[in-house]
Amino acid sequence: MDFEAFNSSLEHEVPPISLTVQLEALWYDGKGQWEKAHDLINDLTDNQSAHVHAYLHRKEGDLSNADYWYRRAGQQRPATTLEEEWRALVKRLL
């Protein structure tokens, strides 16, 4: 799956079955379902999940919590828009 197919799948009611949990979280976030996205990765501690978790807390506006998760992911909070970060994360995880 490429980015365009992923993005187009947001028109459907359910995510594609082949997605990793991190991509599924970003899919739900792309649908405006922040809580569902957060629930999917909340208890995961691998680097990819930590990065998605950081992005979600940044989107929520909880920057101190976001920065904690960026550090856990070995990342820094980006100086990009949330939309740009979402796209970059999806592309990276695909």
Tab-separated table of C-alpha atoms in Angstrom:
chain	number	residue	atom	x	y	z
A	1	MET	CA	0.000	0.000	0.000
A	2	ASP	CA	1.266	3.475	-0.794
A	3	PHE	CA	0.338	6.801	0.785
A	4	GLU	CA	-2.365	7.605	-1.758
A	5	ALA	CA	-4.099	4.267	-1.181
A	6	PHE	CA	-3.842	4.741	2.582
A	7	ASN	CA	-5.253	8.249	2.355
A	8	SER	CA	-8.073	7.093	0.049
A	9	SER	CA	-8.972	4.335	2.500
A	10	LEU	CA	-10.083	7.040	4.955
A	11	GLU	CA	-13.307	7.196	2.920
A	12	HIS	CA	-14.247	3.736	4.210
A	13	GLU	CA	-15.889	2.876	7.521
A	14	VAL	CA	-13.181	0.457	8.661
A	15	PRO	CA	-9.412	0.441	8.154
A	16	PRO	CA	-7.728	-1.942	5.741
A	17	ILE	CA	-7.041	-5.259	7.452
A	18	SER	CA	-3.359	-5.286	6.520
A	19	LEU	CA	-2.377	-2.278	8.642
A	20	THR	CA	0.035	-2.448	11.554
A	21	VAL	CA	-1.344	-1.170	14.849
A	22	GLN	CA	0.634	2.059	14.421
A	23	LEU	CA	-0.842	2.683	10.975
A	24	GLU	CA	-4.279	1.745	12.241
A	25	ALA	CA	-3.906	4.387	14.960
A	26	LEU	CA	-2.938	6.980	12.346
A	27	TRP	CA	-5.863	5.840	10.190
A	28	TYR	CA	-8.306	6.460	13.038
A	29	ASP	CA	-6.659	9.802	13.736
A	30	GLY	CA	-7.095	10.648	10.062
A	31	LYS	CA	-10.802	9.888	10.516
A	32	GLY	CA	-10.977	12.320	13.445
A	33	GLN	CA	-11.131	9.559	16.058
A	34	TRP	CA	-8.288	10.650	18.351
A	35	GLU	CA	-9.480	8.573	21.330
A	36	LYS	CA	-9.589	5.350	19.280
A	37	ALA	CA	-6.146	6.118	17.867
A	38	HIS	CA	-4.730	6.757	21.333
A	39	ASP	CA	-6.325	3.620	22.782
A	40	LEU	CA	-4.603	1.484	20.145
A	41	ILE	CA	-1.068	2.593	21.024
A	42	ASN	CA	-1.426	3.718	24.632
A	43	ASP	CA	0.155	0.607	26.164
A	44	LEU	CA	2.812	0.006	23.474
A	45	THR	CA	6.405	1.061	24.088
A	46	ASP	CA	8.287	0.275	20.858
A	47	ASN	CA	9.849	3.215	18.993
A	48	GLN	CA	7.220	3.377	16.249
A	49	SER	CA	4.345	3.354	18.725
A	50	ALA	CA	6.108	5.942	20.883
A	51	HIS	CA	6.437	8.209	17.855
A	52	VAL	CA	2.736	7.876	17.005
A	53	HIS	CA	1.914	8.404	20.691
A	54	ALA	CA	4.033	11.578	20.694
A	55	TYR	CA	2.267	12.897	17.607
A	56	LEU	CA	-1.145	12.231	19.156
A	57	HIS	CA	-0.270	14.110	22.348
A	58	ARG	CA	1.134	16.956	20.285
A	59	LYS	CA	-2.164	17.071	18.423
A	60	GLU	CA	-4.026	17.015	21.729
A	61	GLY	CA	-1.980	20.037	22.835
A	62	ASP	CA	-0.225	18.231	25.706
A	63	LEU	CA	3.288	19.206	24.679
A	64	SER	CA	5.091	18.025	27.815
A	65	ASN	CA	3.597	14.552	27.392
A	66	ALA	CA	4.310	14.684	23.655
A	67	ASP	CA	7.949	15.580	24.317
A	68	TYR	CA	8.248	12.645	26.720
A	69	TRP	CA	7.042	10.272	23.965
A	70	TYR	CA	9.258	11.913	21.336
A	71	ARG	CA	12.243	11.208	23.615
A	72	ARG	CA	11.065	7.599	24.062
A	73	ALA	CA	10.931	7.322	20.268
A	74	GLY	CA	14.411	8.824	19.869
A	75	GLN	CA	12.877	11.821	18.089
A	76	GLN	CA	12.428	15.531	18.631
A	77	ARG	CA	9.173	17.393	18.251
A	78	PRO	CA	9.146	18.500	14.609
A	79	ALA	CA	8.802	22.104	13.523
A	80	THR	CA	6.138	21.145	10.998
A	81	THR	CA	2.372	21.297	10.970
A	82	LEU	CA	0.401	18.422	12.430
A	83	GLU	CA	-0.777	17.530	8.926
A	84	GLU	CA	2.794	17.365	7.665
A	85	GLU	CA	3.837	15.210	10.596
A	86	TRP	CA	0.864	12.869	10.055
A	87	ARG	CA	1.777	12.449	6.373
A	88	ALA	CA	5.453	11.870	7.195
A	89	LEU	CA	4.595	9.279	9.854
A	90	VAL	CA	2.232	7.405	7.547
A	91	LYS	CA	4.798	7.384	4.730
A	92	ARG	CA	7.540	6.231	7.095
A	93	LEU	CA	5.436	3.388	8.503
A	94	LEU	CA	4.151	2.193	5.145
